[in-house]
Short mmCIF file of C-alpha atoms in Angstrom, two decimals:
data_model
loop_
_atom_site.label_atom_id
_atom_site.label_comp_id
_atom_site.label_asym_id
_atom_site.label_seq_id
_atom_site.Cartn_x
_atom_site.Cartn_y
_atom_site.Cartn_z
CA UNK A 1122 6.50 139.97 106.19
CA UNK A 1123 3.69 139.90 108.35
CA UNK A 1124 1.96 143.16 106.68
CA UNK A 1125 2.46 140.93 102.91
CA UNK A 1126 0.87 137.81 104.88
CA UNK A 1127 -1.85 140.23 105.75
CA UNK A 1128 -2.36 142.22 102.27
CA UNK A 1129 -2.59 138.67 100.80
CA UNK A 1130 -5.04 137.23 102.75
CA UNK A 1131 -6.99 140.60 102.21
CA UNK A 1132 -6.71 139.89 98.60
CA UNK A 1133 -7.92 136.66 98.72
CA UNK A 1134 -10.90 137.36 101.10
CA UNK A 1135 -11.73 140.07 98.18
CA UNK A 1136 -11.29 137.53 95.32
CA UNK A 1137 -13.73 134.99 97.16
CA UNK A 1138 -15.74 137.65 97.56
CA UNK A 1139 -16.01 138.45 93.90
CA UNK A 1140 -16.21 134.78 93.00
CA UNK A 1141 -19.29 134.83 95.22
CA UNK A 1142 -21.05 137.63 93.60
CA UNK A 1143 -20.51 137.10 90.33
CA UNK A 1144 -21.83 133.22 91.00
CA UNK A 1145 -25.35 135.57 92.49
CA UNK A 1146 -25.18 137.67 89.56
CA UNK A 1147 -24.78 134.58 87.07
CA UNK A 1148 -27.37 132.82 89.12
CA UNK A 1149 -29.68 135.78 88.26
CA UNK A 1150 -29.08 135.94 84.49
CA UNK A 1151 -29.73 132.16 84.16
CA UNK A 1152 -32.71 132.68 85.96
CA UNK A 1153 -34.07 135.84 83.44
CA UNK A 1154 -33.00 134.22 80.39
CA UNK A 1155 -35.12 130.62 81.64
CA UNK A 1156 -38.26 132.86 82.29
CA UNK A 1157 -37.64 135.07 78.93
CA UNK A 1158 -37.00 132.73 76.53
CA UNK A 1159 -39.74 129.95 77.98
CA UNK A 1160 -42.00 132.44 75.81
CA UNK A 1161 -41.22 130.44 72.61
CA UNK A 1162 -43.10 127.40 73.95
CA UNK A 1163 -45.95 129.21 75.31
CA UNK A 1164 -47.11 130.75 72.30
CA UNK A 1165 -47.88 127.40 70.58
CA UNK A 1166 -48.97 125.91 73.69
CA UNK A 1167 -51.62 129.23 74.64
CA UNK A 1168 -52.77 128.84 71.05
CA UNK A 1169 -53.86 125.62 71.51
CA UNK A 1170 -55.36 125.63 75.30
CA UNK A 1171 -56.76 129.30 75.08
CA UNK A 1172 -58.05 128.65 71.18
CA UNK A 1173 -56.25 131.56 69.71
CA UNK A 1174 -55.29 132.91 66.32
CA UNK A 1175 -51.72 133.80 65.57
CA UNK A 1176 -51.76 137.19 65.69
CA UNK A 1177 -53.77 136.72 69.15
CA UNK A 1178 -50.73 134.02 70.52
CA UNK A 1179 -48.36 136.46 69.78
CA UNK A 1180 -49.55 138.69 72.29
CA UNK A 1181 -46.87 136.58 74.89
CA UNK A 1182 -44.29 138.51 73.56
CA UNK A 1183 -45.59 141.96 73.49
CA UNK A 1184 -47.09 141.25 77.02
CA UNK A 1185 -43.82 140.66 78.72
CA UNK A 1186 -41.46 143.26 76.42
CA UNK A 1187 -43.97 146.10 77.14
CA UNK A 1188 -43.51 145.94 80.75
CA UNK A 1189 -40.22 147.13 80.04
CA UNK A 1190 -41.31 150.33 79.01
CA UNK A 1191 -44.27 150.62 81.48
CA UNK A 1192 -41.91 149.77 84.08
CA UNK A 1193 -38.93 152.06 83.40
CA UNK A 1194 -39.75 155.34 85.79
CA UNK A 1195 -40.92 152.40 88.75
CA UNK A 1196 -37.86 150.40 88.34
CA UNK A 1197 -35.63 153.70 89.31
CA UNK A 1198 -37.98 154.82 92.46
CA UNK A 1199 -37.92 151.01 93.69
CA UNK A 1200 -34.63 150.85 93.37
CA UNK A 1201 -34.04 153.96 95.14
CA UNK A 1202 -36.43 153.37 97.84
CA UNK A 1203 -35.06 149.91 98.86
CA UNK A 1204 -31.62 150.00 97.61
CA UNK A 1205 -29.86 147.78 94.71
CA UNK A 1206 -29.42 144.16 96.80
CA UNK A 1207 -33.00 144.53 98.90
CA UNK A 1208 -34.36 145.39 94.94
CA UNK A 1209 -33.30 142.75 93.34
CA UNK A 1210 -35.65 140.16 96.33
CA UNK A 1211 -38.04 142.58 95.65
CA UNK A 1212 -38.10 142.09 91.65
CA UNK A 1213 -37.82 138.29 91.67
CA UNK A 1214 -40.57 138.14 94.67
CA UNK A 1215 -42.63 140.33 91.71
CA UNK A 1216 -41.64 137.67 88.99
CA UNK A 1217 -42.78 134.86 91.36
CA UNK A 1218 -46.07 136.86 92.10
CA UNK A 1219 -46.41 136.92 88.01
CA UNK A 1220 -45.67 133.24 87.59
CA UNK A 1221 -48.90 132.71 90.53
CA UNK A 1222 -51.04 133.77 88.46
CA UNK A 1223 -50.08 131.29 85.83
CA UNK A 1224 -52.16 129.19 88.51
CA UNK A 1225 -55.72 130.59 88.36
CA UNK A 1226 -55.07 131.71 84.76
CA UNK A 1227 -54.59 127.51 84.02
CA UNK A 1228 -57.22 126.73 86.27
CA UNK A 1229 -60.07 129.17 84.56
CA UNK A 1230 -58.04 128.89 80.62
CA UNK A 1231 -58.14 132.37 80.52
CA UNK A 1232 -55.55 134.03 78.26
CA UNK A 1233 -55.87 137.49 79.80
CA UNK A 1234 -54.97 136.48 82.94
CA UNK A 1235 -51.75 134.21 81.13
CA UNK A 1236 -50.89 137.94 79.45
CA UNK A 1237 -51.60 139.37 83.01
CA UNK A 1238 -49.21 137.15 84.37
CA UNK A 1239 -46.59 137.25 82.01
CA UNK A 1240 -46.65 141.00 82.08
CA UNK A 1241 -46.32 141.34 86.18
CA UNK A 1242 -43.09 138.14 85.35
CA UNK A 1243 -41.54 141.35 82.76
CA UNK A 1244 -42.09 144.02 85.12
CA UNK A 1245 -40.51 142.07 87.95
CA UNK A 1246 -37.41 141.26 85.07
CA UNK A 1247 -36.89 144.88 84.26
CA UNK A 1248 -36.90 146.31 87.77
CA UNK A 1249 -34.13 143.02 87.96
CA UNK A 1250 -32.07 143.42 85.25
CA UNK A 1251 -32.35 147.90 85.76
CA UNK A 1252 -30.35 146.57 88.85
CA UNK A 1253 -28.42 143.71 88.36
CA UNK A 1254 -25.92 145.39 85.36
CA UNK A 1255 -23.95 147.71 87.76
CA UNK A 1256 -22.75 144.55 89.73
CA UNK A 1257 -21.31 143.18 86.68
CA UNK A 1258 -18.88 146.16 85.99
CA UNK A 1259 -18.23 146.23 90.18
CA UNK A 1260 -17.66 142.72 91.08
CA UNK A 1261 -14.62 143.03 89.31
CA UNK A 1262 -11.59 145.08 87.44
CA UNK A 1263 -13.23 147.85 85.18
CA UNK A 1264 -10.85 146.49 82.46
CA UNK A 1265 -12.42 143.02 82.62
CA UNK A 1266 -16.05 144.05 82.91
CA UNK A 1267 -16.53 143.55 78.98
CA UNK A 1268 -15.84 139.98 79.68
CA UNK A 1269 -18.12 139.69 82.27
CA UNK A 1270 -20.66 141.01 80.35
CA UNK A 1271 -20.08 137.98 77.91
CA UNK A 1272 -20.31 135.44 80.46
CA UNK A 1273 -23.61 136.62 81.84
CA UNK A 1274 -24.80 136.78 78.44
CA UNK A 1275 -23.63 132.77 77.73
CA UNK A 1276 -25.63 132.35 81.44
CA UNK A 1277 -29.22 133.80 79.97
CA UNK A 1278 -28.57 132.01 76.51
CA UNK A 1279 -27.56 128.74 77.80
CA UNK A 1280 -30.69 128.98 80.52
CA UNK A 1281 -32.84 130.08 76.87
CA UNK A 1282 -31.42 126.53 75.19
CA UNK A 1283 -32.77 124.72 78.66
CA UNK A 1284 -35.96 126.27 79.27
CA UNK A 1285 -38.31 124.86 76.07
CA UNK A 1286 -36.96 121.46 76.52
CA UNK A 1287 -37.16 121.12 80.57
CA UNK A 1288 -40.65 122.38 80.68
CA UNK A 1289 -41.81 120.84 77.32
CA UNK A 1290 -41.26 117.48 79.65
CA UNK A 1291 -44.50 118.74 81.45
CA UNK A 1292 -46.66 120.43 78.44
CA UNK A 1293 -46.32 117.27 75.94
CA UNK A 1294 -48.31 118.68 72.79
CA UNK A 1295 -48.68 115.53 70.09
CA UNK A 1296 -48.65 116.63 66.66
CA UNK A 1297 -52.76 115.95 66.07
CA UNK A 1298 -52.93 118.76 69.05
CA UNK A 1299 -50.76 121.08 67.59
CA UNK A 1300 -52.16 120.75 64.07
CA UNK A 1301 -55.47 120.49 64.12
CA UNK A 1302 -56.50 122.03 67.64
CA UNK A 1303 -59.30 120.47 69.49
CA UNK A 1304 -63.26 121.68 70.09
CA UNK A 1305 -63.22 119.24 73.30
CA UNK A 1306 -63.39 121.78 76.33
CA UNK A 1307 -62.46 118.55 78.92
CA UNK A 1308 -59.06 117.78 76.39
CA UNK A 1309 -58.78 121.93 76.40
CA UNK A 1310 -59.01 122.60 80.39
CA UNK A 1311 -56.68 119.38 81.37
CA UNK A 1312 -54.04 121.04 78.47
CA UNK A 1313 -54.95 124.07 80.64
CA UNK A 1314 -53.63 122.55 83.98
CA UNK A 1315 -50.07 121.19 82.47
CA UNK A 1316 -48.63 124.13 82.87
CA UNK A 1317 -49.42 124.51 86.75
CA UNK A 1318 -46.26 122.12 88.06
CA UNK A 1319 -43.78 123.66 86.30
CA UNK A 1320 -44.77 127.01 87.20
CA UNK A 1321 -44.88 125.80 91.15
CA UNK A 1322 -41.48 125.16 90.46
CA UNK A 1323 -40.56 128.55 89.09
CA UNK A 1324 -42.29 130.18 91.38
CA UNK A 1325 -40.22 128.14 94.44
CA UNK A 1326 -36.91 128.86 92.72
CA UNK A 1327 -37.80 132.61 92.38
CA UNK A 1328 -38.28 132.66 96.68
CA UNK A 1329 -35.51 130.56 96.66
CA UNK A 1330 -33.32 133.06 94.81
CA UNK A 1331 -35.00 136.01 96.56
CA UNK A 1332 -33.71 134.84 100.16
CA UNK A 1333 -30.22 134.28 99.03
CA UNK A 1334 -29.71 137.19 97.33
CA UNK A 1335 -31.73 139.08 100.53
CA UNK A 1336 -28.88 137.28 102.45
CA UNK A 1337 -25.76 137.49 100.08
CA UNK A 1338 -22.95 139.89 100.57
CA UNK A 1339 -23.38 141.30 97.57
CA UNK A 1340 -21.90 145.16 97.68
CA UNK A 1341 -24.55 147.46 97.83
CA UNK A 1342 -24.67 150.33 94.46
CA UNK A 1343 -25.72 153.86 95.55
CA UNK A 1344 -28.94 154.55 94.01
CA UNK A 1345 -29.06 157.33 91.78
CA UNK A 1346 -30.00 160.87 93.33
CA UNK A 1347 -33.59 162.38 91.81
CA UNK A 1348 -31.61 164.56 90.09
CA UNK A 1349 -30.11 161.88 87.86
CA UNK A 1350 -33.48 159.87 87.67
CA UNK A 1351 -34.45 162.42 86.11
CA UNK A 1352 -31.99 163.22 84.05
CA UNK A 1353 -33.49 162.14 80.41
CA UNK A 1354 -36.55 164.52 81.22
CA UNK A 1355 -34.00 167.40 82.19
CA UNK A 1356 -32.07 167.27 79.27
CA UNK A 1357 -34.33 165.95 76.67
CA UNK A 1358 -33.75 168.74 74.13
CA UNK A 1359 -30.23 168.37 74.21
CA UNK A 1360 -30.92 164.19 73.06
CA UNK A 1361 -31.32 165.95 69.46
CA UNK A 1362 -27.35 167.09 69.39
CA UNK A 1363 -26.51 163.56 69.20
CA UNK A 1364 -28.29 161.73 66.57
CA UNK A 1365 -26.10 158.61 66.47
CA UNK A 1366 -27.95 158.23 69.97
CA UNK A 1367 -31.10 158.27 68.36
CA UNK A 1368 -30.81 156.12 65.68
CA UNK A 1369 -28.82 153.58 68.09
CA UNK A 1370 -32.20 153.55 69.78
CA UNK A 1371 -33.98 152.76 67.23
CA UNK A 1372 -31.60 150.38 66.22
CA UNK A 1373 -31.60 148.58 69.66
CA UNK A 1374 -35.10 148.56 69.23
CA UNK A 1375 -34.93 147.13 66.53
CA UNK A 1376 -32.22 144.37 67.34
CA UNK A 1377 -34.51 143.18 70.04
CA UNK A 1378 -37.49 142.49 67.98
CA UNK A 1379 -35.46 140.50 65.34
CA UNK A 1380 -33.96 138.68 68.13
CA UNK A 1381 -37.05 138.02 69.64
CA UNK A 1382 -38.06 136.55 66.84
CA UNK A 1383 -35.75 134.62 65.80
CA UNK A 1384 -36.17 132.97 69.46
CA UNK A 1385 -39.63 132.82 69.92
CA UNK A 1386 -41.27 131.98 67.12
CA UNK A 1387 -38.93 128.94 65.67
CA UNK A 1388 -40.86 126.43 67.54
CA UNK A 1389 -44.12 127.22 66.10
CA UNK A 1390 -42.53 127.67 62.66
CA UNK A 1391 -41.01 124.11 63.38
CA UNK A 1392 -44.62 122.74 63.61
CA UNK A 1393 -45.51 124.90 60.67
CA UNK A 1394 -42.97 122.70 58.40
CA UNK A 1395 -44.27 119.71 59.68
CA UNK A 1396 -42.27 118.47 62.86
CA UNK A 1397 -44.02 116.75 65.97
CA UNK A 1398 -43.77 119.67 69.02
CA UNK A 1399 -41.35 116.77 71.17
CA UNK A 1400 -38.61 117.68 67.77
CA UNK A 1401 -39.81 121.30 67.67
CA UNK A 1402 -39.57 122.24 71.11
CA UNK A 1403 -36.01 121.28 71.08
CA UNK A 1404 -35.27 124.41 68.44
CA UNK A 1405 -34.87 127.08 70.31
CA UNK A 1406 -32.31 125.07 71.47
CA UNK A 1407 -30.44 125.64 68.35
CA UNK A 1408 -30.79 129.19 68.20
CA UNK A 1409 -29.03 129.61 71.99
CA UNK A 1410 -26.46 127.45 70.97
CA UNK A 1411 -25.61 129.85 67.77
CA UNK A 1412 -26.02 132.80 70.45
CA UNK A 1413 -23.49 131.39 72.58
CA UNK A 1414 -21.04 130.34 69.74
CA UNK A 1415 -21.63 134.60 68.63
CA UNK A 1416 -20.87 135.25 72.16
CA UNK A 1417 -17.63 133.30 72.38
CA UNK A 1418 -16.17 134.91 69.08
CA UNK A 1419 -17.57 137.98 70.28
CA UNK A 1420 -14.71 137.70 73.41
CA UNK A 1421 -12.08 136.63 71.63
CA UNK A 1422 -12.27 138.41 68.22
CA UNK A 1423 -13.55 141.96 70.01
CA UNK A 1424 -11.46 144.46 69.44
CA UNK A 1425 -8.12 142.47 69.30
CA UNK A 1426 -9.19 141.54 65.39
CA UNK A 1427 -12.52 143.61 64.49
CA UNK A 1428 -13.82 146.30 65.49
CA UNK A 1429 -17.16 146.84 67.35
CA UNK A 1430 -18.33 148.51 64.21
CA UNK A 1431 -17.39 145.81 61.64
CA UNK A 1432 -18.93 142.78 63.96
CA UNK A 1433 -22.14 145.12 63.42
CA UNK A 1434 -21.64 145.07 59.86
CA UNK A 1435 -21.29 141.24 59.30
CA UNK A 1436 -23.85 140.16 61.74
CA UNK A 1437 -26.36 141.97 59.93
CA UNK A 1438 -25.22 141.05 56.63
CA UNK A 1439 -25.38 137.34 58.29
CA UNK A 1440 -29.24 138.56 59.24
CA UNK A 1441 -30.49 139.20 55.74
CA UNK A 1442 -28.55 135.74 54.02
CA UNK A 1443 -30.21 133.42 56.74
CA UNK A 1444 -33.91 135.32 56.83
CA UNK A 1445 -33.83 134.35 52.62
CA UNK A 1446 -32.23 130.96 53.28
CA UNK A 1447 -35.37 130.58 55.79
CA UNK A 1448 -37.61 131.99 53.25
CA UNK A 1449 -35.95 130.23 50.06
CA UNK A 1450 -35.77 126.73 51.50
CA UNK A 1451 -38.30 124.21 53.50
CA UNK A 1452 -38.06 121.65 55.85
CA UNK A 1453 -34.89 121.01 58.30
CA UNK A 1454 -32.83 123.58 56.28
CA UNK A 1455 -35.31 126.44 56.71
CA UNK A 1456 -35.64 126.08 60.36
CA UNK A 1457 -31.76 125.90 60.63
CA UNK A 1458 -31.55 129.24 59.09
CA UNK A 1459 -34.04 130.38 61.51
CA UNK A 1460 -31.77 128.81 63.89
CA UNK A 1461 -28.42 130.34 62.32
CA UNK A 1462 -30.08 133.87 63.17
CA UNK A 1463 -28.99 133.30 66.52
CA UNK A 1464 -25.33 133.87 65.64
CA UNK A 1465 -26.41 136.89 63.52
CA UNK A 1466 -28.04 138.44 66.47
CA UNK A 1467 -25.72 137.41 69.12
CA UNK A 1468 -22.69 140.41 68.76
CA UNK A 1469 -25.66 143.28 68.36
CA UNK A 1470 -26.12 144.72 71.86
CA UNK A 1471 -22.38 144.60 72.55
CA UNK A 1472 -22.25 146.78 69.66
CA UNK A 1473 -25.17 148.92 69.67
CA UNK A 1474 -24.60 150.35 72.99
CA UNK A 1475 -21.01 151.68 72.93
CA UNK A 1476 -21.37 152.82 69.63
CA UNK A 1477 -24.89 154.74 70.88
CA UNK A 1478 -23.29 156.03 73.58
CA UNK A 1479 -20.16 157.67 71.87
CA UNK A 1480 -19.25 160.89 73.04
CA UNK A 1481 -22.97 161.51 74.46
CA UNK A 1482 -21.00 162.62 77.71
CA UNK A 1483 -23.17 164.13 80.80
CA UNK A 1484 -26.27 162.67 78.75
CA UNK A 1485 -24.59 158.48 79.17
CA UNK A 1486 -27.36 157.89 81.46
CA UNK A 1487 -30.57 159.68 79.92
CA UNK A 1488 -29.16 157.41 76.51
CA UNK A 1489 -28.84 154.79 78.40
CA UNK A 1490 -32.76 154.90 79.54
CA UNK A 1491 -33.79 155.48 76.33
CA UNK A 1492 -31.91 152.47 75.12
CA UNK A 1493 -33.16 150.25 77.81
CA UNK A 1494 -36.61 151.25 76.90
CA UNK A 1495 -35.94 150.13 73.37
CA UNK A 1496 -36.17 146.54 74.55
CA UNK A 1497 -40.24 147.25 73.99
CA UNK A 1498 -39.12 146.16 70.43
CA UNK A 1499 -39.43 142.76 71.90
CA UNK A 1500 -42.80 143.66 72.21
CA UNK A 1501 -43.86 145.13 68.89
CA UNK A 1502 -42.30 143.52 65.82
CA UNK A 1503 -43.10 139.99 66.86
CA UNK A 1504 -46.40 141.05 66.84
CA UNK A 1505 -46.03 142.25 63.94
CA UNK A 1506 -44.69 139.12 62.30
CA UNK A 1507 -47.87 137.40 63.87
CA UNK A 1508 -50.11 139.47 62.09
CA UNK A 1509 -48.15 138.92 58.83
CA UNK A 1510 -48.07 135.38 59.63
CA UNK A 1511 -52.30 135.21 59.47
CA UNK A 1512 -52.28 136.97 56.74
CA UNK A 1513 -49.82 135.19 54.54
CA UNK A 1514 -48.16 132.40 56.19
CA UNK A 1515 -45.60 132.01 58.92
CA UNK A 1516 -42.50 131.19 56.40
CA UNK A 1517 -43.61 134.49 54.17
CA UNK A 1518 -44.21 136.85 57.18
CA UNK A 1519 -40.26 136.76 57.51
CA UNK A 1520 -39.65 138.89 54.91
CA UNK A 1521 -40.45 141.50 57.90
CA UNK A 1522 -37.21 141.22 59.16
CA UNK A 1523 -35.05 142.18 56.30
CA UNK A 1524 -35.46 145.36 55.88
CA UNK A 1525 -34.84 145.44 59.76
CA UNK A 1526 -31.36 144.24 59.24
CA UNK A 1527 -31.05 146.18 56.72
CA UNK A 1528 -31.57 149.47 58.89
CA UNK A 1529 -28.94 147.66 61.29
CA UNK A 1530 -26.73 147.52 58.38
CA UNK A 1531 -27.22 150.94 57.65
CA UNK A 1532 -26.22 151.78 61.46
CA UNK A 1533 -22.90 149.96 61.59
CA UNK A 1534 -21.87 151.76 58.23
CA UNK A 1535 -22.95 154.98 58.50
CA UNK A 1536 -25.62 155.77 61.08
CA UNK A 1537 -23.41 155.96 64.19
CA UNK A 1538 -21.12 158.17 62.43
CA UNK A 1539 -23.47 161.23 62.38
CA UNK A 1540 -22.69 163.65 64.60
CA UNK A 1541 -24.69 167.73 64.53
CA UNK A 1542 -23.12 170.35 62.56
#
């Protein structure tokens, strides 16, 4: 009796102690989704205090997503040189150093110093997120860790629906601003300065989080021997055996870029089609709320009613019918659709990475680098649409993202099927 007493209250003391860490580990995904997806307000806002083109505003985006792949080989050495928990108060003290610079950058309206800035905030997030994922699948039963992943995922999307409207409190654009611009440098530098509170505030919440998880009992994760840092670069010519790897790259990378824009630029498009930036700001909104609706039929449909593979299928098919409803249609309805592309995007990476990873075997991790790397499509293809949307407009510069989804398409059909003679 007294050895069951005992083996309960062990149990317990390990449940609380899972309830605790995943609480951290949610803490931390809320906290990268509010600084990731806060990019869809600053592009509108940085084109109007730094004076920039479109092509030039959309330079936030690939900014932050390049650090990604910059940061890749210094993520695994800081991680290995101060351990998973002691890395994590490391990366958020770097994303706090990123959002300082925000500071002088306001102060001085200098955009290279904003880009500056928002690329130290990235390369803080990917050294983060590099080594927050293990905890998910440890915190808990292995069987349940596909769950987990879900809920995180609802924690970055629902801090991504909170973000634009919270700080768009402090940056108040009126319409004339955001329309016509202004040539007065006094309107232009005190613009400038709006962004400083809110950024104080980030960068106190950042500390904030850095102590606590410094001081957490979060389970340390043995870092990975040289040997398996390495790993991609040791086996890189066996990568081509598996080209259902490859093209899942591409595809990831691909995936991130639509989703990124689908995210990022629907408050500027908002403005495009007329609306004051107090109703646009609220849009992005919209799309985290379709993200998180994907998300919850992602955990109860996934596998028990379709398969990884078919989810693929229709969320890309969803992709291309609400980029031509955008396209098709004005007003409200167009910048729903942009909305609705949330839900088409939302059930991708869940799919993309088993299916990428499928019988890849000793090479799981040098894939798995390759496909965390592809988030640098976050970087490129809304650049992309930027420069499409100076040189047409920004309704017509959509067209760039269906043949995206259709090479997504083309994935969950066939491409992840291929396997080397």
């Amino acid at each position: 009796m007294a050895k069951t007493t005992q083996n309960k209250t062990s149990a317990a003391a390990n449940d609380s102690g899972a309830t605790r860490s995943i609480i951290i580990i949610g803490a931390l995904f809320f906290i990268f989704g509010f600084v990731t997806w806060l990019n869809a307000l600053l592009i509108p806002y940085l084109k109007i205090a730094c004076e920039l083109t479109t092509f030039q505003a959309y330079f936030v985006t690939f900014a932050f997503y390049i650090a990604y792949v910059v940061m890749a080989p210094i993520s695994t050495r800081t991680l290995n040189h101060f351990g998973f928990k002691k890395g994590m108060s490391v990366a958020l003290g770097v994303m706090a150093l990123g959002a300082v610079l925000f500071i002088p950058a306001a102060m001085s309206r200098t955009y290279l110093v904003f880009l500056l800035g928002l690329f130290v905030m990235g390369g803080g997030l990917a050294i983060l997120q590099t080594a927050v994922n293990p905890y998910v699948t440890i915190v808990g039963p292995a069987e349940s860790a596909a769950k987990r992943i879900s809920i995180m995922g609802i924690c970055n999307k629902l801090a991504g629906a909170i973000a634009p409207i919270l700080i768009g409190v402090f940056l108040q654009l009126d319409k004339a601003e955001v329309l016509a611009g202004t040539t007065d440098e006094a309107a232009l530098d005190a613009m400038a300065l709006r962004v400083i509170p809110p950024y104080i505030g980030i960068i106190i919440v950042l500390l904030a989080l850095a102590l606590w998880v410094y001081k957490s009992s979060l389970p340390e994760v043995e870092a990975e021997d040289e040997d398996d840092a390495n790993a991609l670069q040791k086996n890189s010519k066996k990568i081509t055996d598996y080209p259902h790897a490859i093209l899942g790259v591409i595809t990831l990378f691909i995936y991130v870029g639509v989703e990124v824009i689908a995210v990022d630029t629907i408050i500027d498009y908002g403005i495009f089609q007329g609306f004051d930036f107090e109703t646009a700001k609220g849009f992005t909104t919209g799309t985290m709320a379709a993200m998180i609706i994907g998300y919850l039929i992602g955990i109860v449909a996934i596998p028990k009613y379709i398969k990884q593979e078919n989810a693929l299928k229709v969320c890309a098919i969803l992709g291309i019918v609400f980029t031509v409803g955008a396209i098709s249609t004005s007003g409200f309805m167009s910048v729903a659709f942009i909305a609705l592309l949330g839900l088409a995007n939302s059930l991708m990476w869940p799919a993309i990475w088993p299916l990428a990873l499928a019988d890849v075997g000793k090479l799981t991790k040098a894939v798995s680098s390759l496909l965390v790397m592809g988030i640098a499509g976050g970087a490129i293809i809304p650049l992309a649409y930027g420069g499409l949307a100076e040189a047409m407009d920004k309704q017509s510069a959509y067209w760039i993202a269906v043949p995206l989804y259709l090479f997504i398409l083309y994935y969950a059909i066939a491409g992840h099927k291929i396997r080397k003679a």
